[in-house]
Short mmCIF file of C-alpha atoms in Angstrom, two decimals:
data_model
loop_
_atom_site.label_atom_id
_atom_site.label_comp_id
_atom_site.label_asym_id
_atom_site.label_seq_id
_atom_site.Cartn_x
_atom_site.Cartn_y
_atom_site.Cartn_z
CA UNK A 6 112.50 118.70 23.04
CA UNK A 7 109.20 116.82 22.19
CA UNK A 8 110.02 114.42 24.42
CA UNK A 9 109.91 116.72 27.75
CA UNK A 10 106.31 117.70 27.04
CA UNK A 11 104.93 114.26 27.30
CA UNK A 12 107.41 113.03 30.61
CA UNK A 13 104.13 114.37 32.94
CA UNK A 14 100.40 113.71 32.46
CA UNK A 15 100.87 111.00 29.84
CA UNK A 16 99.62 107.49 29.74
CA UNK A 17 99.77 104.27 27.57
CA UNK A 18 96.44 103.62 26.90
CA UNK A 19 96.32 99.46 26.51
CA UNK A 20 94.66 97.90 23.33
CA UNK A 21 93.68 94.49 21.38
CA UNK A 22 96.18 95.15 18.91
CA UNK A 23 97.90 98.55 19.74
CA UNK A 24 98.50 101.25 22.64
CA UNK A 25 97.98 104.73 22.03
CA UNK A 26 99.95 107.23 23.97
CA UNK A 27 97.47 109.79 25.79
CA UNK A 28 98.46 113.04 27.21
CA UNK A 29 96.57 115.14 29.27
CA UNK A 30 98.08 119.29 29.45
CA UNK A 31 95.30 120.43 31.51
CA UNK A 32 96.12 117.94 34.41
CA UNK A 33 96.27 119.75 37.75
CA UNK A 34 95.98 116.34 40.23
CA UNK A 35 98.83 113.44 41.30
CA UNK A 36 97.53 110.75 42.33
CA UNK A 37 99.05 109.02 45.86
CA UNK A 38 99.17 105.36 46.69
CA UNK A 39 99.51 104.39 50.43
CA UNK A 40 98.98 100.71 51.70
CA UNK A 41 97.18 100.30 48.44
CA UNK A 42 94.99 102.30 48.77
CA UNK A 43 94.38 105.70 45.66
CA UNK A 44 94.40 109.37 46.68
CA UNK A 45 93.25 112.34 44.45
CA UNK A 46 95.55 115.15 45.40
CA UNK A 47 95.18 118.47 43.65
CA UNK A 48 98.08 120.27 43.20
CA UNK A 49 96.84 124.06 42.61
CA UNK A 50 94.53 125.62 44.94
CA UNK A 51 90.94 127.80 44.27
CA UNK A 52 93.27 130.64 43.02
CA UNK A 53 95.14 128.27 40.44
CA UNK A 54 98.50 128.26 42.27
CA UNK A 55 100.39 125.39 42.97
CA UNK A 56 100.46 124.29 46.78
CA UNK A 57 103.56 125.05 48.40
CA UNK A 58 105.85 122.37 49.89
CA UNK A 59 104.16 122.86 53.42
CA UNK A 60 100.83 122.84 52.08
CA UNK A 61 101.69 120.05 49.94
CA UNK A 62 103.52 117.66 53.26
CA UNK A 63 100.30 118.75 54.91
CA UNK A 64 98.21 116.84 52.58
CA UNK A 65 100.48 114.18 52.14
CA UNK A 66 100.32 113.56 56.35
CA UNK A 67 96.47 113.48 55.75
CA UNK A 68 96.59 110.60 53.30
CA UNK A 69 98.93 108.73 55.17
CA UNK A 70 96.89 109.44 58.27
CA UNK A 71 93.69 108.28 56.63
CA UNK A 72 95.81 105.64 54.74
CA UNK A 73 96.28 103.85 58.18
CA UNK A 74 92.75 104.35 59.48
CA UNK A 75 91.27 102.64 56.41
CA UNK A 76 93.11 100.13 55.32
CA UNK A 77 91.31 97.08 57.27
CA UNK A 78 88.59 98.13 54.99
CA UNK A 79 90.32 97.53 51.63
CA UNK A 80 90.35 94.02 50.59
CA UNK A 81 93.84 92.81 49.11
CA UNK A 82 91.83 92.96 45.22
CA UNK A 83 91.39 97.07 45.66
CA UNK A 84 94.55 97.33 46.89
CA UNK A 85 96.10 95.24 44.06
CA UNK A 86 94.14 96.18 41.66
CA UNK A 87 97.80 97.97 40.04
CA UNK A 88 98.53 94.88 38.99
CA UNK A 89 96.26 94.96 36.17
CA UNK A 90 98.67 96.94 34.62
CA UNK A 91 101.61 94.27 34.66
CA UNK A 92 99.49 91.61 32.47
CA UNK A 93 100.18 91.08 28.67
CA UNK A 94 98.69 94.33 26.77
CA UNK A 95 96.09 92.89 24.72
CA UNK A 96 94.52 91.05 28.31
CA UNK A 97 94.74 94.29 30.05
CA UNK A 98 92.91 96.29 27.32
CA UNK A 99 90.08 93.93 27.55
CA UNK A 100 89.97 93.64 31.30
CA UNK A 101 89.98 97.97 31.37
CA UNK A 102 87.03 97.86 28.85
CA UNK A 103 85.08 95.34 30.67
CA UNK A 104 85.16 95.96 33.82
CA UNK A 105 87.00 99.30 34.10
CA UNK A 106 84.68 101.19 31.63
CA UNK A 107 82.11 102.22 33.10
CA UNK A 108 80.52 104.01 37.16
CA UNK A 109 83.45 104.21 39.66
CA UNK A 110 85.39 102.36 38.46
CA UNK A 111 85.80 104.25 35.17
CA UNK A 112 86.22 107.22 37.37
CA UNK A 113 88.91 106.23 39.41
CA UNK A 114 90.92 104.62 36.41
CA UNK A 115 90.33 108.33 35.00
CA UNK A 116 91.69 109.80 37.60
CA UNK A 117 94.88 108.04 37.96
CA UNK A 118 95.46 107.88 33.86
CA UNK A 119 95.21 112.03 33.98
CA UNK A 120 97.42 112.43 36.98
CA UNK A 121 100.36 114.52 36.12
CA UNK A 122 101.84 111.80 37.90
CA UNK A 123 101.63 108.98 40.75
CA UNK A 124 103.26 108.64 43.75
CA UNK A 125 103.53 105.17 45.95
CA UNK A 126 104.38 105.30 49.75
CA UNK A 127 105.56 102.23 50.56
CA UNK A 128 106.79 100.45 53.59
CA UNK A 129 109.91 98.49 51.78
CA UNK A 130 112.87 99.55 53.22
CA UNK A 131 116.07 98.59 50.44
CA UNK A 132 119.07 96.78 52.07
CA UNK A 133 120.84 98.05 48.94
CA UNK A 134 121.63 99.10 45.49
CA UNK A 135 120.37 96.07 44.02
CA UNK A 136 117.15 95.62 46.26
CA UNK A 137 116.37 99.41 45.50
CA UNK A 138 117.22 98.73 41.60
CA UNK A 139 114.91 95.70 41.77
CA UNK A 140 111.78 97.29 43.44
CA UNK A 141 111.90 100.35 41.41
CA UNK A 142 111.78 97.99 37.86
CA UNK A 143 108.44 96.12 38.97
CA UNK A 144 107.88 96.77 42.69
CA UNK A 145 106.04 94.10 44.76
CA UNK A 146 103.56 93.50 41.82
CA UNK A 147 100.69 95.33 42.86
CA UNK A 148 101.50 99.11 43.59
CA UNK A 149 103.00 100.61 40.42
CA UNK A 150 100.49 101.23 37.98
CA UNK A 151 102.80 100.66 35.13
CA UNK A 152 100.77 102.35 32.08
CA UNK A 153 101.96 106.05 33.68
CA UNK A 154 104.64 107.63 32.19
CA UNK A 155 106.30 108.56 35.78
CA UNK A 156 105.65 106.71 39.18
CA UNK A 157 107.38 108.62 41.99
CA UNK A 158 108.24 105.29 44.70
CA UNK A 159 109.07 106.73 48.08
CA UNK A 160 110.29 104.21 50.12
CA UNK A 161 109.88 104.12 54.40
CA UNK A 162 113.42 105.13 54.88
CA UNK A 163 113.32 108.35 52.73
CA UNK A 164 114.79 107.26 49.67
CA UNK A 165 113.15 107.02 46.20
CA UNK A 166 113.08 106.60 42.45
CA UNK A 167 111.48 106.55 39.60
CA UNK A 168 109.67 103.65 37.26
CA UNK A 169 109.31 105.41 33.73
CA UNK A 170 107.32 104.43 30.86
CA UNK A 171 109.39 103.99 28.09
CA UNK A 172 107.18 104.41 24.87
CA UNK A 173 106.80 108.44 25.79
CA UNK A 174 110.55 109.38 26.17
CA UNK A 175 114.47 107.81 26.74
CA UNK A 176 116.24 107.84 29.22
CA UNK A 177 118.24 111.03 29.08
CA UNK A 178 114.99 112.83 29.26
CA UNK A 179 113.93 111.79 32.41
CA UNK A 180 117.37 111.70 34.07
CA UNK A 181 117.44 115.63 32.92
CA UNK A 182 114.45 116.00 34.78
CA UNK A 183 115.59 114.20 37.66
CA UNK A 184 118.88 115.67 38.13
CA UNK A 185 117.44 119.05 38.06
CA UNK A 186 115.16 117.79 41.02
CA UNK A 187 117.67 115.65 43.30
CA UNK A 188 120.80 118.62 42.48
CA UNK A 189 118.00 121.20 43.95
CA UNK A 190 118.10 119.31 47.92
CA UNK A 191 121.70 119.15 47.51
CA UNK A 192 122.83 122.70 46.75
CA UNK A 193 119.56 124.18 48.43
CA UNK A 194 117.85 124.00 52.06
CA UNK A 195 114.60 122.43 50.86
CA UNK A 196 114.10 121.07 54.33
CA UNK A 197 114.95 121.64 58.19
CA UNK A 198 116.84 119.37 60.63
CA UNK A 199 113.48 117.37 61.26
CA UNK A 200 112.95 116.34 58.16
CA UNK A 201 109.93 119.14 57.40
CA UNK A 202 109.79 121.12 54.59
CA UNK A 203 111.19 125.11 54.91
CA UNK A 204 108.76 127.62 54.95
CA UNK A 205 107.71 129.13 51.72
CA UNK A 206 108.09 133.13 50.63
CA UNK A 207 106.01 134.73 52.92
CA UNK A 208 104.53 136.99 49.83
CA UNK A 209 103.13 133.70 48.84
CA UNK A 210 99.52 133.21 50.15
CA UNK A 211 97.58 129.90 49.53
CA UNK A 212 94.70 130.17 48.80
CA UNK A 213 91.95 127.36 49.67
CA UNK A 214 92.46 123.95 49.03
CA UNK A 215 90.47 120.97 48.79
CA UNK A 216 90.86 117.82 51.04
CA UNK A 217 92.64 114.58 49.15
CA UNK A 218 89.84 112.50 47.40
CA UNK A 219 89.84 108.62 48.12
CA UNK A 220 89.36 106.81 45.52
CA UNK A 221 87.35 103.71 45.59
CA UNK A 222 86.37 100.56 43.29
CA UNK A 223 83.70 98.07 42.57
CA UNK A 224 85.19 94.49 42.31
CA UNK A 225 83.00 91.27 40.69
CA UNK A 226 83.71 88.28 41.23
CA UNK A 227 85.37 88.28 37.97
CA UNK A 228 87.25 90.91 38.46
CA UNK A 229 88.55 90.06 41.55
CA UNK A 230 89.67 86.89 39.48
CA UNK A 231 92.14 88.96 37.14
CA UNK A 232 93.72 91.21 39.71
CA UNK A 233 94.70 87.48 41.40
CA UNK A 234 95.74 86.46 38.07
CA UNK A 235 97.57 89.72 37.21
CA UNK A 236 99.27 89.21 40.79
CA UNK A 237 100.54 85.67 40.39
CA UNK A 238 102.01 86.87 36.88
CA UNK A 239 103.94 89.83 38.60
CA UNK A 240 105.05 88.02 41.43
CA UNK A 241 106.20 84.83 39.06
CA UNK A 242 107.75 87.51 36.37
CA UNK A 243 109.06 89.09 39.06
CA UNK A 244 111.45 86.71 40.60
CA UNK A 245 112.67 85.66 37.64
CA UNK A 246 114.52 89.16 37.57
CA UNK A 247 118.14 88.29 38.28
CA UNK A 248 119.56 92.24 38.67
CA UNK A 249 122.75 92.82 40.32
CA UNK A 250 123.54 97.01 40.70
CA UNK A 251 127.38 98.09 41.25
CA UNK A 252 129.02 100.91 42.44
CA UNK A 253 132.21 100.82 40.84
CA UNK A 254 134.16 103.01 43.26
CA UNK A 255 138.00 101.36 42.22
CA UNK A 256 138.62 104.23 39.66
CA UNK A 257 136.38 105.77 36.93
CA UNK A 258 135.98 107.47 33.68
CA UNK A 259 139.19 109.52 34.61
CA UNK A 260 141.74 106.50 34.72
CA UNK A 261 140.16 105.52 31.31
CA UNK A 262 141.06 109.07 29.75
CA UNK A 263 144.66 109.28 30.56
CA UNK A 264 144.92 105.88 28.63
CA UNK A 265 143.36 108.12 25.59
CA UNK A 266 140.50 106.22 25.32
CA UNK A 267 136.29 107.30 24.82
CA UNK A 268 135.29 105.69 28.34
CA UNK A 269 131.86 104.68 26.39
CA UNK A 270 134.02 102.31 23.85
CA UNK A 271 136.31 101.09 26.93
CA UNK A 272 133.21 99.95 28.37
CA UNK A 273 131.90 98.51 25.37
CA UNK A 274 135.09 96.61 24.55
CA UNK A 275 134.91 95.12 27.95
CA UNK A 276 131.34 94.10 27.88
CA UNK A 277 132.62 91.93 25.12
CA UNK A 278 135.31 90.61 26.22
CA UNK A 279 133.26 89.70 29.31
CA UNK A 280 130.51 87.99 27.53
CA UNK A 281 133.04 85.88 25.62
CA UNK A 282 134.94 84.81 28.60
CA UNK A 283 131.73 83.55 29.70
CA UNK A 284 129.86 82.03 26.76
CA UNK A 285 132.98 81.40 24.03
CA UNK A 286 131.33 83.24 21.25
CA UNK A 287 129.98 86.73 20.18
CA UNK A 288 126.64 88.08 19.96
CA UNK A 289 124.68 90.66 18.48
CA UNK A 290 124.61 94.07 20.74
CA UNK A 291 122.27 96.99 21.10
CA UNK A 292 123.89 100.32 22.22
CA UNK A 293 121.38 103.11 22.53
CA UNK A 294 123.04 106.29 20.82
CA UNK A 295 120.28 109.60 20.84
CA UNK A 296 119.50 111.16 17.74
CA UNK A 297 119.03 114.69 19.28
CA UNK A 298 119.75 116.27 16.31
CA UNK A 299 116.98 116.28 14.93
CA UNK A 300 113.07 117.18 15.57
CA UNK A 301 111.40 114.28 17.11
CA UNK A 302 114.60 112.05 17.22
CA UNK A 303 114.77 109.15 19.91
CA UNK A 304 117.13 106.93 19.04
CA UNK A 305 120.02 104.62 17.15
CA UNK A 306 121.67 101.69 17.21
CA UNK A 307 125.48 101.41 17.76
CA UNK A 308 126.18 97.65 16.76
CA UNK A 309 128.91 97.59 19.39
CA UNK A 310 129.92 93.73 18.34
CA UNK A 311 132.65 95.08 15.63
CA UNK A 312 134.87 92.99 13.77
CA UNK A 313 137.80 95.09 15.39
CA UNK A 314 136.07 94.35 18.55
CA UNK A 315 136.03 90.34 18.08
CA UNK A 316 139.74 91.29 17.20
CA UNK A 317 140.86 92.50 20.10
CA UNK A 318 138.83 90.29 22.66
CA UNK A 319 140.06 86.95 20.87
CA UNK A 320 144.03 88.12 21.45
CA UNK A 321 143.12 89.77 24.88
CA UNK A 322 142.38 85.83 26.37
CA UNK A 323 145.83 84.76 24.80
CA UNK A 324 148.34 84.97 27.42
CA UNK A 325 151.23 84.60 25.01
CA UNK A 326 150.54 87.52 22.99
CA UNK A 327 152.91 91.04 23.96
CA UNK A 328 151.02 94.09 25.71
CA UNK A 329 151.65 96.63 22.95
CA UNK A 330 150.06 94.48 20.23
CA UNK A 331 146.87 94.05 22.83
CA UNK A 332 147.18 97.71 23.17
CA UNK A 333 147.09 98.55 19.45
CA UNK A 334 144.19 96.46 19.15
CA UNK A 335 142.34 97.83 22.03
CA UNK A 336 142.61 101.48 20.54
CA UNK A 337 141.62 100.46 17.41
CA UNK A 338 138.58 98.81 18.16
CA UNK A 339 137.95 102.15 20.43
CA UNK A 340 138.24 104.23 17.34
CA UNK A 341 135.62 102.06 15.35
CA UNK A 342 133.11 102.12 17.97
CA UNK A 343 133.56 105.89 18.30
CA UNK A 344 133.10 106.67 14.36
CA UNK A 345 129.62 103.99 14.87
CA UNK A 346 128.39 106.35 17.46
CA UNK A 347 129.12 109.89 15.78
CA UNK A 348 127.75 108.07 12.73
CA UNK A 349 124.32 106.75 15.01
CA UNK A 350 124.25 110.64 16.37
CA UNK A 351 124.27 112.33 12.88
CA UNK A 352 121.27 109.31 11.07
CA UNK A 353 124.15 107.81 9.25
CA UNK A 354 122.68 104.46 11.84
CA UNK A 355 121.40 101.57 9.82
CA UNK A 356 118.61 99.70 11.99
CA UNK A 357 116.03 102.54 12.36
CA UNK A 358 116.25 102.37 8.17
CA UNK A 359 115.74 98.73 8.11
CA UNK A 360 113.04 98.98 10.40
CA UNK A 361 111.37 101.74 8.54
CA UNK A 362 111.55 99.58 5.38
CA UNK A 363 110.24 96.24 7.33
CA UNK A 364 107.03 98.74 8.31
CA UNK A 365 106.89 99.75 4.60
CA UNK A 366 107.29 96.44 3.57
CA UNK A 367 104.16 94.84 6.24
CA UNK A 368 102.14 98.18 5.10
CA UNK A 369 102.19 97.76 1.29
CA UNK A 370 102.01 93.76 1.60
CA UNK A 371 104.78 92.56 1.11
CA UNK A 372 107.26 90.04 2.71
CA UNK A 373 110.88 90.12 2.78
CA UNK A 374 112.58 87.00 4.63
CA UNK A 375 115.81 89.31 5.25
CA UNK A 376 113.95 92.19 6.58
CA UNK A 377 112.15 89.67 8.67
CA UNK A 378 115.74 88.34 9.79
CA UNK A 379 117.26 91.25 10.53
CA UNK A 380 114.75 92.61 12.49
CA UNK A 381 113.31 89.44 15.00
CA UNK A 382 117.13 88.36 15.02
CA UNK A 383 117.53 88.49 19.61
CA UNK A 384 119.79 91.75 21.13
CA UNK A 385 121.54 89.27 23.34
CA UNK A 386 123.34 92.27 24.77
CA UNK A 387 121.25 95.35 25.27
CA UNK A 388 123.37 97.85 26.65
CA UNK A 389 123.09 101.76 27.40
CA UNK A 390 124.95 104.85 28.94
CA UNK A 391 123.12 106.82 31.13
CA UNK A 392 124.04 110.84 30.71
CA UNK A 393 125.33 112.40 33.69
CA UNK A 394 125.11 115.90 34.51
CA UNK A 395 123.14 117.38 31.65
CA UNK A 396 122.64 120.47 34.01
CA UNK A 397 125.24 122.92 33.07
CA UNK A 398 125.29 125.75 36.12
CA UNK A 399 125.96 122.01 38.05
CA UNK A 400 129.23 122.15 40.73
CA UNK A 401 131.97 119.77 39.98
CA UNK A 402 130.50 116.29 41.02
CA UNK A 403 134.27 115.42 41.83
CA UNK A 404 134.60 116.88 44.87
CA UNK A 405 134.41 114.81 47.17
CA UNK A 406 131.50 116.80 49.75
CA UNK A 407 129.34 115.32 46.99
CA UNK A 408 130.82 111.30 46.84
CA UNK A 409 127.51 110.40 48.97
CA UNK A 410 125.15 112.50 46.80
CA UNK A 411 125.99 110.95 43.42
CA UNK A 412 122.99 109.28 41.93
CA UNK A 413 123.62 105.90 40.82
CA UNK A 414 121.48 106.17 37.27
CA UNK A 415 118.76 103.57 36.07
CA UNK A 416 118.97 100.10 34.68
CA UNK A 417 115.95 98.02 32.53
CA UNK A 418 115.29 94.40 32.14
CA UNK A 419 117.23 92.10 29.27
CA UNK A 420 115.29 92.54 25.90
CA UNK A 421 116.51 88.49 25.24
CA UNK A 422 115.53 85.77 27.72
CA UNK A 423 118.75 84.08 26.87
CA UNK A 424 121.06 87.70 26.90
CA UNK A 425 121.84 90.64 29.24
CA UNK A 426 120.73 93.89 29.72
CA UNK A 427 123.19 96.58 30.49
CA UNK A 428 123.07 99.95 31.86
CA UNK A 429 126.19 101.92 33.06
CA UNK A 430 126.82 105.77 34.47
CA UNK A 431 130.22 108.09 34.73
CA UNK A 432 128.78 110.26 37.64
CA UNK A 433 132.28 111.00 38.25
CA UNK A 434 136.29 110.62 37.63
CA UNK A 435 136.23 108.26 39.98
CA UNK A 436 133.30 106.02 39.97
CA UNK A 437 130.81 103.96 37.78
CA UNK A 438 127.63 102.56 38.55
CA UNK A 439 126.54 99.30 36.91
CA UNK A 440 123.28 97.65 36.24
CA UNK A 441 123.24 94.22 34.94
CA UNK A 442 120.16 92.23 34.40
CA UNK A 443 119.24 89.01 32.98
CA UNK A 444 116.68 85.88 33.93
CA UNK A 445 117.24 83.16 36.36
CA UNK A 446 114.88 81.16 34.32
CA UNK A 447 117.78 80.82 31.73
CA UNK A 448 120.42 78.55 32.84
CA UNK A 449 123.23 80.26 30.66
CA UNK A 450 123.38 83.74 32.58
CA UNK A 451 123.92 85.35 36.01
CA UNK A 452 124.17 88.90 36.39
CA UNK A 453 126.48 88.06 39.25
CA UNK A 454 129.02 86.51 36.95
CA UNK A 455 128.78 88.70 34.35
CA UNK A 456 129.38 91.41 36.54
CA UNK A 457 132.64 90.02 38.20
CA UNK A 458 133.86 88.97 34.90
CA UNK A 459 132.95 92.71 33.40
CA UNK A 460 134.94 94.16 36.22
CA UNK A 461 137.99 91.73 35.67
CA UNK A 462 137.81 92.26 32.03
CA UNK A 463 137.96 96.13 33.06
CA UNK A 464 140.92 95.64 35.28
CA UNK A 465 142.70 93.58 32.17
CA UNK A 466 142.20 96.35 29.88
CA UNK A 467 143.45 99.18 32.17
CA UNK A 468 146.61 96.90 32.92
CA UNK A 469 147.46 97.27 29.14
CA UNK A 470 148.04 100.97 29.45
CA UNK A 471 150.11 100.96 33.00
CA UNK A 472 154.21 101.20 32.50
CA UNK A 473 156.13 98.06 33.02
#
């Protein structure tokens, strides 16, 4: 549960040679972003109560509003001064503490570092999945401030996401949050045929509120210098991003259970037999498993690249070899990966150990060339599954009133140059959503590819369990 209390009104606080998580529990402000330019909003009026969702749209019209009537006043350094955030840690820390440190500025950076969260309005309009997945990982360089632990990205058409600081909490605990907010505007009328927000209880009265506060910054020349630096990096780092986002509507996690098989290891098994189709080897891989169990757990590693996996991928791309012996080896490489998980779960996981001893080891002086191995070796697949319905009073998500509502999960960037990074959701019996990234910079990957081949590989595997 420590992990919920920091997902609002935290911030990574950038430095030389470390960041420092801070977290704010008297925060009563979001800050808004419109056209690049920073709004103050308070959420709780003079009586301490938060706004209501009319109040609340009211104020958010008034920023856009005064969004629109000021922007020919912002140069494009205020409004990209976000992009600060996107440079190499140690470069940001000393550009906050030179420049950002003191008058104005160090008020406005205040403000947005102990806002319970930030919202950006953009004008982007996603042509799909993938364009939608790509904007919410880095966003057009310049209007995510990256160091909060939750940005709220609207886009013009309606739809949004989130872009979550990792060092404060894993996925799971965000999506939790999440689904508890998106389920609420399906099962509930949050909003009338217009668009406009219902009106609240009316025992509720609010009380006074303030106006949005602008907020506004001092640029030097210098300055202004590192924002177009910290710009050119994001827009450079950012097309390099090769991300391709499926919806895998064919069949789903419930075709994978009549064949008796955990759909997690199914997966698994197929993002290896994918990656060796395409490269003719194996690699090491990174499955996130949560270690819930106990107080202040985060996570484990599931070394999905088993020797009963190699097994079973090297006599799945012989053509020669019989179904049932394919079969046998599929299920036993499922059961492996399924004992590596349970044993991740439960801290019977090796790699938080080792890395606890490498710490030890840097702390008391000494060096160990196999700690040092083990840890820098590259996660040339970094893979994770993204929980699904964590809410338990939830309807059925396989009905099918509810096959446009599902949410399509979230995806992160490769932790290799050279590998993949891999991010897959069971919303339903029916469907799974894919997120596969990697870098066009490295001339031995395409998300593209990898994705057809994952799907093929997919297909292959299902085949094995269909009667002749």
């Amino acid at each position: 549960m420590a992990q919920y209390e920091r997902l609002f009104s935290t911030v990574r606080i950038p430095g030389e040679d470390t960041d420092k998580i801070l977290h704010c529990e008297d925060s009563k402000h979001i800050v808004v972003c419109v056209k690049g330019i920073y709004y103050k909003l308070d959420i709780c009026d003079s009586k301490n109560q938060f706004l209501s969702p009319t109040t609340l749209e009211g104020q958010l019209n008034w920023i856009v509003k005064d969004a629109e009537s000021q922007s020919d006043y912002y140069s494009d350094y205020e409004k990209s001064i976000a992009a600060l955030t996107a440079l190499k840690r140690s470069q940001w820390a000393n550009i906050r503490k030179k420049y950002l440190s003191s008058g104005v500025n160090r008020d406005s950076r205040r403000i947005i570092e102990k806002a319970v969260f930030c919202v950006t309005l953009t004008d982007y309009v996603p042509n799909s999945l993938t364009d939608k997945g790509k904007f919410l990982l880095h966003g057009d360089g310049k209007s995510i401030w990256f160091d909060k632990s939750l940005n709220l990205i609207v886009f013009a058409n309606g739809t949004c996401g989130l872009n979550c600081e990792h060092t404060v909490a894993d996925a799971p605990a965000m999506a939790h949050m999440w689904e508890y907010t998106m389920s609420r505007e399906v099962l509930e009328k949050l909003f009338d045929e217009n668009g406009n927000c219902m009106p609240f209880s009316r025992d509720f009265k609010q009380a006074k509120t303030k106006l949005p506060h602008r907020l506004i910054w001092e640029l030097s020349s210098e300055l202004k210098s590192s924002i177009q630096e910290a710009v050119n990096f994001s827009s450079l780092s950012n097309a390099d991003l090769d991300l391709e986002v499926l919806d895998h509507n064919q069949w789903g996690k419930g075709a994978i259970k009549k064949c008796k098989v955990s759909p997690d290891a199914f997966v698994q098994l197929a993002l290896q037999l994918a990656y060796y189709k395409d490269s003719k080897k194996f690699v090491q891989t990174y499955e996130a498993s949560m270690t819930r169990l106990y107080q202040g757990g985060r996570t484990e590693t599931v070394r999905s690249c088993t020797i009963e996996a190699k097994d079973f991928v090297l006599c799945m791309v012989q053509n020669k070899v019989e179904k049932e012996v394919k079969r046998k080896l599929l299920n036993r490489a499922a059961a492996k990966h399924q004992n590596l998980y349970r044993d991740a779960m439960n801290g019977k996981g090796i790699d938080r150990h080792l890395f606890a001893l490498y710490v030890a080891c840097k702390g008391l002086g000494y060096e160990s060339d196999f700690l040092h191995k083990i840890i820098t070796r590259p996660w040339t697949l970094s893979t994770s599954q993204t929980p699904h319905t964590q809410l338990t009073a939830l309807p059925d998500a396989n009905l099918h009133i509810f096959d446009d509502k599902l949410g399509a999960g979230g995806g992160f960037g490769p932790v290799s140059d050279e590998g993949y990074g891999v991010s897959y959701l069971f919303p339903s019996d029916y469907r799974i959503f894919f997120h596969v990234s990697s870098k066009h910079c490295c001339p031995h990957t395409s998300s593209k590819k990898f994705l057809e081949l994952l799907v093929e590989s997919m297909n292959e595997m299902l085949a094995l369990f269909e009667e002749s």
